Coordinates of C-alpha atoms and ligand atoms in Angstrom, one line a residue:
Chain A
M1 CA -3.9 7.3 -25.2
Y2 CA -7.5 8.2 -26.1
A3 CA -8.0 11.3 -28.3
F4 CA -8.9 14.6 -26.8
T5 CA -9.3 18.3 -27.7
Y6 CA -7.8 21.0 -25.6
H7 CA -8.4 24.6 -24.4
R8 CA -6.0 27.1 -23.1
P9 CA -8.0 29.6 -21.1
T10 CA -6.4 32.7 -19.5
T11 CA -8.8 33.3 -16.6
V12 CA -10.2 31.2 -13.9
R13 CA -13.7 32.2 -15.0
Q14 CA -13.1 30.9 -18.5
A15 CA -11.6 27.7 -17.2
V16 CA -14.7 27.1 -14.9
G17 CA -17.0 27.8 -17.9
L18 CA -15.1 25.2 -20.0
L19 CA -15.3 22.7 -17.2
G20 CA -19.0 23.3 -16.9
K21 CA -19.6 22.5 -20.6
N22 CA -18.4 18.9 -20.4
E23 CA -18.6 16.8 -17.3
E24 CA -15.7 14.6 -18.4
A25 CA -13.3 17.5 -19.1
K26 CA -10.2 17.6 -17.0
L27 CA -7.8 20.3 -15.9
L28 CA -4.2 19.9 -16.9
A29 CA -1.6 21.4 -14.5
G30 CA 1.9 19.9 -14.4
G31 CA 0.6 16.8 -16.1
H32 CA 2.8 14.5 -13.9
S33 CA -0.1 12.5 -12.6
L34 CA -2.6 13.0 -15.4
I35 CA -0.5 12.3 -18.5
P36 CA 0.9 9.0 -17.1
V37 CA -2.6 7.7 -16.4
M38 CA -3.9 8.9 -19.8
K39 CA -1.1 6.9 -21.4
Q40 CA -2.3 3.8 -19.5
R41 CA -5.8 4.6 -20.6
L42 CA -6.9 4.7 -17.0
A43 CA -8.1 8.2 -17.7
G44 CA -9.5 9.3 -21.0
P45 CA -10.8 12.8 -20.7
P46 CA -12.3 14.0 -24.1
V47 CA -11.3 17.6 -23.2
L48 CA -8.2 19.0 -21.5
I49 CA -8.2 22.4 -20.0
D50 CA -4.6 23.6 -19.6
L51 CA -4.1 25.9 -16.6
S52 CA -0.7 27.1 -17.5
K53 CA -1.9 30.4 -19.1
V54 CA -4.4 31.2 -16.4
E55 CA -3.6 34.4 -14.5
G56 CA -3.4 34.6 -10.8
L57 CA -2.5 31.0 -9.9
T58 CA 1.1 31.6 -9.0
G59 CA 3.1 33.2 -6.2
V60 CA 3.8 32.8 -2.5
E61 CA 2.4 35.5 -0.2
V62 CA 3.5 35.7 3.3
G63 CA 1.2 37.5 5.7
A64 CA 1.4 38.0 9.5
R65 CA -0.5 34.8 10.3
S66 CA -0.5 32.7 7.1
V67 CA 1.2 31.9 3.9
T68 CA -0.8 31.6 0.6
I69 CA 0.6 29.6 -2.3
G70 CA -0.9 29.7 -5.8
A71 CA -2.2 26.4 -7.1
M72 CA 0.1 26.4 -10.2
M73 CA 3.3 26.8 -8.2
T74 CA 5.6 24.0 -9.2
H75 CA 7.3 21.9 -6.5
S76 CA 10.7 23.4 -7.3
A77 CA 9.3 27.0 -7.2
V78 CA 7.8 26.4 -3.7
A79 CA 10.9 24.7 -2.5
R80 CA 13.0 27.7 -3.6
S81 CA 10.8 30.4 -2.0
V82 CA 13.0 32.2 0.6
E83 CA 10.0 33.8 2.3
L84 CA 8.4 30.4 2.8
Q85 CA 11.6 28.9 4.1
Q86 CA 11.5 31.7 6.8
A87 CA 7.8 31.6 7.6
I88 CA 7.2 27.8 7.6
P89 CA 10.4 25.9 7.0
A90 CA 8.7 22.5 7.6
L91 CA 6.4 23.2 4.6
A92 CA 9.2 24.6 2.4
G93 CA 11.0 21.3 2.9
V94 CA 8.0 19.1 1.6
P95 CA 8.2 19.8 -2.2
G96 CA 11.9 19.3 -2.2
S97 CA 11.3 15.7 -1.2
I98 CA 8.9 15.0 -4.1
G99 CA 10.1 12.7 -6.9
D100 CA 13.2 13.9 -8.8
P101 CA 14.3 17.4 -10.0
A102 CA 12.5 17.0 -13.4
V103 CA 9.2 16.0 -11.7
R104 CA 9.6 19.0 -9.4
A105 CA 10.1 21.3 -12.3
R106 CA 6.6 20.5 -13.7
G107 CA 4.4 19.1 -10.9
T108 CA 2.2 21.6 -9.0
I109 CA 0.8 21.9 -5.5
G110 CA -2.7 22.3 -6.8
G111 CA -2.4 19.2 -9.0
S112 CA -1.0 17.2 -6.1
L113 CA -3.9 18.2 -3.9
A114 CA -6.6 17.6 -6.5
N115 CA -5.1 14.2 -7.3
N116 CA -4.9 13.2 -3.6
D117 CA -2.7 10.2 -4.2
P118 CA -2.6 8.1 -1.0
N119 CA 1.2 8.3 -1.0
A120 CA 1.6 12.0 -1.9
D121 CA 3.4 14.4 0.4
Y122 CA 1.4 17.6 0.2
P123 CA -1.8 16.1 1.6
A124 CA 0.1 15.4 4.9
A125 CA 1.3 19.0 5.0
V126 CA -2.1 20.5 4.3
L127 CA -3.9 18.3 6.9
G128 CA -0.9 18.6 9.3
L129 CA -1.0 22.4 9.2
G130 CA -4.8 22.7 9.1
A131 CA -4.6 24.6 5.8
T132 CA -7.5 26.0 3.8
I133 CA -8.0 25.0 0.1
I134 CA -9.3 28.1 -1.8
T135 CA -11.2 27.3 -4.9
S136 CA -13.1 29.1 -7.7
K137 CA -16.2 28.9 -5.5
R138 CA -15.4 28.5 -1.8
K139 CA -12.9 27.8 0.9
I140 CA -12.5 24.2 2.2
A141 CA -10.9 23.3 5.5
A142 CA -8.3 20.6 5.2
D143 CA -10.3 18.4 7.6
E144 CA -13.2 18.4 5.2
Y145 CA -11.2 18.4 2.0
F146 CA -9.6 14.9 1.9
Q147 CA -12.3 12.2 1.4
G148 CA -10.4 9.0 0.7
M149 CA -7.9 7.8 -1.9
F150 CA -7.9 10.0 -5.0
T151 CA -11.1 11.5 -3.6
T152 CA -11.6 15.1 -2.5
A153 CA -14.4 17.5 -1.7
L154 CA -13.8 19.2 -5.1
E155 CA -16.8 19.4 -7.4
A156 CA -16.5 18.6 -11.1
D157 CA -16.5 22.3 -12.1
E158 CA -14.3 23.6 -9.2
I159 CA -10.7 24.8 -9.5
I160 CA -8.2 25.1 -6.7
T161 CA -6.8 28.6 -7.0
K162 CA -4.7 28.9 -3.8
I163 CA -3.8 27.1 -0.6
Q164 CA -3.6 29.1 2.6
F165 CA -1.4 27.7 5.4
P166 CA -1.6 29.2 8.9
I167 CA 1.9 29.8 10.4
P168 CA 2.5 27.3 13.2
K169 CA 4.6 27.7 16.3
K170 CA 6.4 24.4 15.6
A171 CA 6.2 22.0 12.7
A172 CA 8.2 19.3 10.9
Y173 CA 7.8 16.6 8.2
Q174 CA 9.4 13.2 8.2
K175 CA 9.1 11.0 5.2
F176 CA 10.2 7.4 4.6
K177 CA 10.8 7.5 0.9
H178 CA 10.0 4.6 -1.4
P179 CA 13.5 4.1 -2.8
A180 CA 12.3 3.7 -6.4
S181 CA 9.3 6.0 -6.8
G182 CA 10.3 8.7 -4.3
F183 CA 6.7 8.7 -3.0
A184 CA 6.1 8.4 0.8
L185 CA 5.9 4.9 2.0
V186 CA 4.9 6.7 5.1
G187 CA 5.1 10.4 5.8
V188 CA 4.2 12.2 9.1
F189 CA 3.6 15.9 9.4
V190 CA 3.3 17.4 12.9
S191 CA 2.5 20.9 14.0
K192 CA 1.5 23.0 16.9
R193 CA -0.3 26.3 16.8
G194 CA -1.9 27.4 20.1
D195 CA -4.3 24.6 21.0
D196 CA -4.3 23.2 17.6
I197 CA -2.0 20.1 17.6
R198 CA -1.9 18.0 14.5
V199 CA -0.3 14.7 13.5
A200 CA -1.1 13.9 9.9
V201 CA -0.1 10.7 8.1
T202 CA 0.3 10.0 4.4
G203 CA 1.2 6.7 2.7
A204 CA -0.3 4.4 5.3
G205 CA -4.1 4.9 5.4
A206 CA -6.3 2.7 3.2
N207 CA -8.4 5.9 2.9
G208 CA -5.6 8.3 2.2
V209 CA -4.2 10.9 4.6
F210 CA -5.5 10.9 8.2
R211 CA -4.8 12.3 11.7
V212 CA -3.6 10.3 14.7
T213 CA -5.8 11.7 17.4
A214 CA -4.3 9.5 20.1
F215 CA -0.9 11.1 19.5
E216 CA -2.4 14.6 19.3
E217 CA -4.1 14.1 22.7
A218 CA -0.9 12.9 24.3
L219 CA 1.0 15.9 22.8
R220 CA -1.4 18.3 24.5
K221 CA 0.6 18.3 27.7
R222 CA 3.9 18.7 26.0
F223 CA 4.7 18.9 22.3
A224 CA 7.7 16.6 22.4
A225 CA 8.8 13.1 21.2
K226 CA 8.8 11.9 24.8
S227 CA 5.0 12.5 25.2
I228 CA 4.3 9.7 22.7
E229 CA 7.1 7.3 23.6
G230 CA 5.9 3.7 23.7
M231 CA 2.6 4.6 21.9
T232 CA 1.7 2.7 18.8
V233 CA -0.9 2.9 16.0
P234 CA -3.1 -0.1 15.3
A235 CA -2.2 -1.8 12.0
D236 CA -5.9 -2.3 11.3
G237 CA -7.1 -0.4 8.3
L238 CA -3.6 0.5 7.1
N239 CA -2.3 -0.4 3.6
S240 CA -0.5 -3.6 3.0
D241 CA 1.3 -4.2 -0.3
I242 CA 4.5 -5.6 -1.7
H243 CA 6.4 -2.6 -0.4
A244 CA 5.4 -2.8 3.3
S245 CA 2.9 -4.7 5.5
A246 CA 0.3 -2.8 7.6
E247 CA 2.3 -3.7 10.7
Y248 CA 5.5 -2.2 9.3
R249 CA 3.6 1.0 8.3
A250 CA 2.1 1.2 11.7
H251 CA 5.6 1.0 13.2
L252 CA 6.9 3.6 10.8
I253 CA 4.1 6.1 11.8
A254 CA 5.3 6.0 15.4
V255 CA 9.0 6.2 14.5
L256 CA 8.5 9.1 12.0
A257 CA 6.2 11.0 14.4
R258 CA 8.8 10.9 17.1
R259 CA 11.5 12.0 14.7
A260 CA 9.3 14.8 13.4
L261 CA 8.6 15.9 17.0
A262 CA 12.3 15.9 17.8
D263 CA 12.9 18.0 14.7
A264 CA 10.1 20.4 15.5
N265 CA 11.4 21.1 19.0
Chain B
M1 CA -5.0 19.0 -34.8
A2 CA -2.8 21.1 -32.6
A3 CA -0.6 24.0 -33.9
V4 CA 2.8 23.9 -32.3
A5 CA 5.3 26.7 -32.5
M6 CA 8.5 26.8 -30.4
T7 CA 12.2 27.3 -30.6
V8 CA 14.3 24.2 -30.7
N9 CA 18.1 24.5 -30.4
G10 CA 17.9 28.1 -31.4
K11 CA 15.7 27.5 -34.5
A12 CA 12.0 28.5 -34.8
V13 CA 10.0 25.3 -35.6
T14 CA 6.3 24.8 -36.2
G15 CA 4.1 21.8 -36.7
D16 CA 0.5 20.7 -37.0
V17 CA 0.2 17.5 -34.9
D18 CA -2.3 15.3 -33.1
P19 CA -2.9 16.8 -29.7
R20 CA -1.7 13.6 -28.1
T21 CA 1.8 14.2 -29.5
L22 CA 4.2 14.3 -26.6
L23 CA 7.2 16.7 -26.8
V24 CA 9.5 13.7 -27.2
Q25 CA 7.5 12.5 -30.2
F26 CA 7.5 15.9 -31.7
V27 CA 11.3 16.2 -31.3
R28 CA 12.1 12.7 -32.5
E29 CA 9.5 12.0 -35.2
H30 CA 8.7 15.4 -36.5
L31 CA 12.0 17.2 -36.1
R32 CA 14.1 14.0 -36.6
L33 CA 16.2 14.9 -33.6
T34 CA 16.6 11.4 -32.3
G35 CA 19.2 12.0 -29.6
T36 CA 16.5 12.4 -27.0
H37 CA 15.5 8.8 -26.0
V38 CA 12.4 7.1 -24.6
G39 CA 13.5 4.7 -21.9
C40 CA 10.3 4.0 -20.0
D41 CA 7.5 6.3 -21.2
T42 CA 6.2 6.2 -17.6
S43 CA 8.0 9.4 -16.4
Q44 CA 10.7 7.5 -14.4
C45 CA 13.9 7.0 -16.3
G46 CA 15.0 10.5 -17.5
A47 CA 16.3 9.3 -20.9
C48 CA 14.0 11.8 -22.4
L49 CA 15.2 14.9 -20.5
V50 CA 15.4 18.1 -22.5
H51 CA 15.7 21.7 -21.3
V52 CA 12.6 23.9 -21.6
D53 CA 13.2 27.6 -20.8
G54 CA 16.3 26.5 -19.0
K55 CA 14.9 23.7 -16.9
A56 CA 15.3 20.0 -17.4
I57 CA 12.0 18.3 -17.9
K58 CA 10.8 14.9 -19.0
S59 CA 9.8 15.3 -22.6
C60 CA 7.6 12.1 -22.4
T61 CA 5.4 13.8 -19.9
V62 CA 4.3 17.0 -21.7
F63 CA 2.3 17.6 -24.8
A64 CA 4.0 19.5 -27.6
W65 CA 1.2 22.0 -27.8
Q66 CA 1.7 22.9 -24.1
L67 CA 5.1 24.4 -25.0
E68 CA 3.9 27.1 -27.4
G69 CA 6.5 29.8 -27.5
A70 CA 9.0 27.8 -25.4
N71 CA 12.7 27.6 -25.8
V72 CA 13.7 24.0 -26.0
T73 CA 17.2 22.6 -26.0
T74 CA 17.9 18.9 -26.8
I75 CA 21.2 17.0 -26.6
E76 CA 21.8 18.0 -30.2
G77 CA 21.8 21.7 -29.2
I78 CA 24.6 21.7 -26.6
A79 CA 27.8 21.2 -28.5
D80 CA 29.5 24.1 -30.1
P81 CA 28.4 24.7 -33.6
S82 CA 31.9 24.0 -34.7
G83 CA 31.4 20.5 -33.5
K84 CA 33.4 20.8 -30.4
L85 CA 31.7 18.8 -27.6
H86 CA 30.1 20.5 -24.6
P87 CA 32.4 20.1 -21.6
M88 CA 29.8 17.8 -20.0
Q89 CA 29.8 15.6 -23.0
E90 CA 33.6 15.6 -23.1
A91 CA 33.6 14.7 -19.4
F92 CA 31.4 11.7 -20.0
R93 CA 33.8 10.5 -22.7
D94 CA 36.9 11.1 -20.6
N95 CA 35.5 9.3 -17.6
H96 CA 33.9 6.4 -19.4
G97 CA 30.5 7.6 -18.1
L98 CA 28.6 5.5 -20.5
Q99 CA 28.4 1.9 -21.9
C100 CA 25.5 1.4 -24.2
G101 CA 24.8 5.2 -24.2
Y102 CA 21.0 4.9 -24.1
C103 CA 20.7 6.9 -20.9
T104 CA 23.5 9.3 -21.8
P105 CA 21.6 12.2 -23.5
G106 CA 19.3 12.4 -20.4
M107 CA 22.2 12.1 -18.0
I108 CA 24.0 15.0 -19.7
M109 CA 20.9 17.2 -19.9
S110 CA 20.3 16.4 -16.2
A111 CA 23.9 17.1 -15.3
I112 CA 23.9 20.5 -17.0
D113 CA 20.7 21.4 -15.3
M114 CA 22.3 20.4 -12.0
V115 CA 25.2 22.7 -12.6
N116 CA 22.8 25.5 -13.4
R117 CA 21.0 25.0 -10.1
K118 CA 23.8 23.9 -7.8
G119 CA 27.0 25.4 -9.2
N120 CA 30.3 23.9 -10.4
D121 CA 31.5 22.2 -7.2
L122 CA 29.4 19.1 -6.8
D123 CA 30.2 16.4 -4.3
D124 CA 29.3 12.8 -4.9
H125 CA 26.4 12.8 -2.5
T126 CA 24.7 15.8 -4.2
I127 CA 25.3 14.3 -7.7
R128 CA 23.7 11.0 -6.6
Q129 CA 20.7 12.7 -5.0
E130 CA 20.2 14.9 -8.0
L131 CA 20.4 12.0 -10.5
D132 CA 17.5 10.4 -8.7
G133 CA 15.4 10.7 -11.9
N134 CA 17.9 9.2 -14.3
I135 CA 18.2 5.5 -14.6
C136 CA 21.2 3.7 -16.2
R137 CA 21.0 -0.1 -16.7
C138 CA 24.7 -0.5 -17.6
T139 CA 27.3 1.5 -15.7
G140 CA 26.5 1.1 -12.0
Y141 CA 26.6 5.0 -11.9
H142 CA 30.1 5.2 -10.5
N143 CA 31.7 6.7 -13.6
I144 CA 28.6 8.8 -14.3
V145 CA 29.1 10.5 -11.0
K146 CA 32.8 11.0 -11.8
A147 CA 31.9 12.4 -15.2
V148 CA 29.3 14.9 -13.8
A149 CA 31.8 16.2 -11.1
A150 CA 34.5 16.7 -13.8
G151 CA 32.1 18.2 -16.3
A152 CA 30.7 20.6 -13.7
K153 CA 34.2 21.8 -13.0
A154 CA 35.1 22.1 -16.7
M155 CA 32.0 24.1 -17.3
K156 CA 33.3 26.8 -15.0
G157 CA 36.3 27.7 -17.1
S158 CA 34.5 27.2 -20.4
S159 CA 32.5 29.6 -22.5
A160 CA 30.1 26.7 -23.3
P161 CA 26.6 28.0 -22.7
A162 CA 24.4 26.2 -20.2
Q163 CA 21.7 26.3 -22.8
A164 CA 21.8 26.4 -26.6
A165 CA 22.5 29.7 -28.2
E166 CA 19.5 31.7 -29.1
Ligands
FAD1 C1 8.3 9.9 -11.3 C2 7.4 10.6 -10.4 C3 7.6 10.7 -9.1 C4 6.7 11.3 -8.2 N1 7.0 11.4 -6.9 C5 6.2 12.0 -6.0 C6 6.5 12.0 -4.6 O1 7.5 11.6 -4.1 N2 5.6 12.6 -3.8 C7 4.4 13.2 -4.3 O2 3.7 13.8 -3.5 N3 4.1 13.2 -5.6 C8 5.0 12.6 -6.5 N4 4.7 12.6 -7.8 C9 3.4 13.2 -8.3 C10 3.7 14.6 -8.7 O3 3.9 15.4 -7.5 C11 2.6 15.2 -9.5 O4 3.1 16.3 -10.2 C12 1.4 15.7 -8.7 O5 0.8 14.7 -8.0 C13 0.3 16.2 -9.6 O6 0.5 17.5 -10.0 P1 0.4 18.0 -11.5 O7 0.6 19.5 -11.4 O8 1.4 17.3 -12.3 O9 -1.1 17.7 -11.8 P2 -1.8 17.0 -13.1 O10 -1.2 15.7 -13.5 O11 -1.8 18.1 -14.2 O12 -3.2 16.9 -12.6 C14 -3.6 15.9 -11.6 C15 -5.0 16.0 -11.3 O13 -5.4 17.2 -10.6 C16 -6.3 17.9 -11.4 N5 -6.0 19.4 -11.2 C17 -4.8 19.9 -11.5 N6 -4.7 21.2 -11.1 C18 -5.9 21.5 -10.5 C19 -6.5 22.6 -9.9 N7 -5.8 23.8 -9.8 N8 -7.7 22.6 -9.4 C20 -8.5 21.4 -9.5 N9 -8.0 20.3 -10.1 C21 -6.7 20.3 -10.6 C22 -6.2 17.4 -12.8 O14 -7.4 17.6 -13.5 C23 -5.9 16.0 -12.6 O15 -7.0 15.2 -12.3 C24 5.6 11.9 -8.7 C25 5.3 11.9 -10.1 C26 6.2 11.3 -11.0 C27 5.9 11.2 -12.4
FES2 S1 11.1 8.2 -21.2 FE1 10.6 10.0 -20.1 S2 11.2 9.5 -18.1 FE2 11.6 7.6 -19.2
FES3 S1 25.0 3.4 -20.5 FE1 23.5 1.9 -20.9 S2 21.8 2.7 -19.9 FE2 23.3 3.9 -19.2

């Protein structure tokens, strides 16, 4: 690991100020993506800014139309939230499927979204629900936020503070777990809220999480597994690696989408 | 350098360490508590599990300075001060839940955390799911699962604390 110095700010403003001072500085949340890559020297931030003492980054707030989750909420804290389980059960189920119990005790929703790993689970839920990423400077719609593998709309001195999820009428997440890592080989999040119908896929796209518009169109008539029966996704542009070919991933997308729809109905 | 101050197995400890020092290095190399193991150093195997403020975490994936003021329990901190083993340790012995023993400290810390979260009556399926983050190269897991189920039951009737005494 390369050497670094660290800071422990207590407010978002201080943290933003520290980020502004050094372009290569990095925020540290749960550390469960950043510390492993620092050990491999794939990242070598000279300055770490620990978010654990920063006020106002935790909590789950359920409103009439939306649920807002603080960026520093760990996967296990989100999974345990009874209010969330009632408001958006499909979302409450997502963090419980991440990694193992010790990973869930440290990893955070904000860290997962800032990292935007192409096999991560939360990106599917955020895009699949049409959530809004609230940062230290603005609000970013999910459709604008994800910009490719490990790439987001976040600027260098921007901190995710909260994520706001609209409450859908129906939603579900289905994940085909990589048996060793626990990450999604493919994961599909579906939701319906009025005219807004979403089918978001993680784990498969060469550019990270994406929506399957053909499925969404077909679901407009009726939001049910039957509506997309027989439909497939082209394997073109999907990931292919030792774990699964692009064709297999394409097949999984249709299977998991149907299962999610069956679940959501 | 980084100033570190935390409670480990009920004792206040301090240190002045390189900021890169992981909790597991602090515990093993500075405090000389070598029961906590490093199996993978890539956050996957669970040999390094310790409890921090009552939750099992991977001590290879957190810097010591991040845990200022925290209450840390390692495998050395769970037996009774008289030397009597914790019921979960006893269950691993009784059920032959280990062979080389390298994974065992992590398995036991994981198992106690499991009981804290899921209660004393654990079925095999739950135990296997919850041990997702603990890898054993020897046993084939079967006796570990038996040991966890028995240890969980034994913890019910015992006065053994789920975490080390303050
Ligand atoms: C063994 C293992 C298994 C895993 N399995 C899964 C899985 O099945 N599914 C899954 O989705 N993930 C999985 N993960 C990843 C895990 O969920 C990570 O915790 C998560 O991706 C990153 O969150 P973190 O809080 O640990 O972030 P960190 O590692 O602290 O940070 C990650 C990145 O985000 C930035 N960042 C952090 N917080 C903010 C913020 N508030 N604003 C802006 N930038 C920020 C950091 O600067 C850094 O670049 C796994 C990890 C491990 C080690
Ligand atoms: S050494 Fe920490 S998880 Fe393997
Ligand atoms: S007993 Fe040898 S690794 Fe588990």
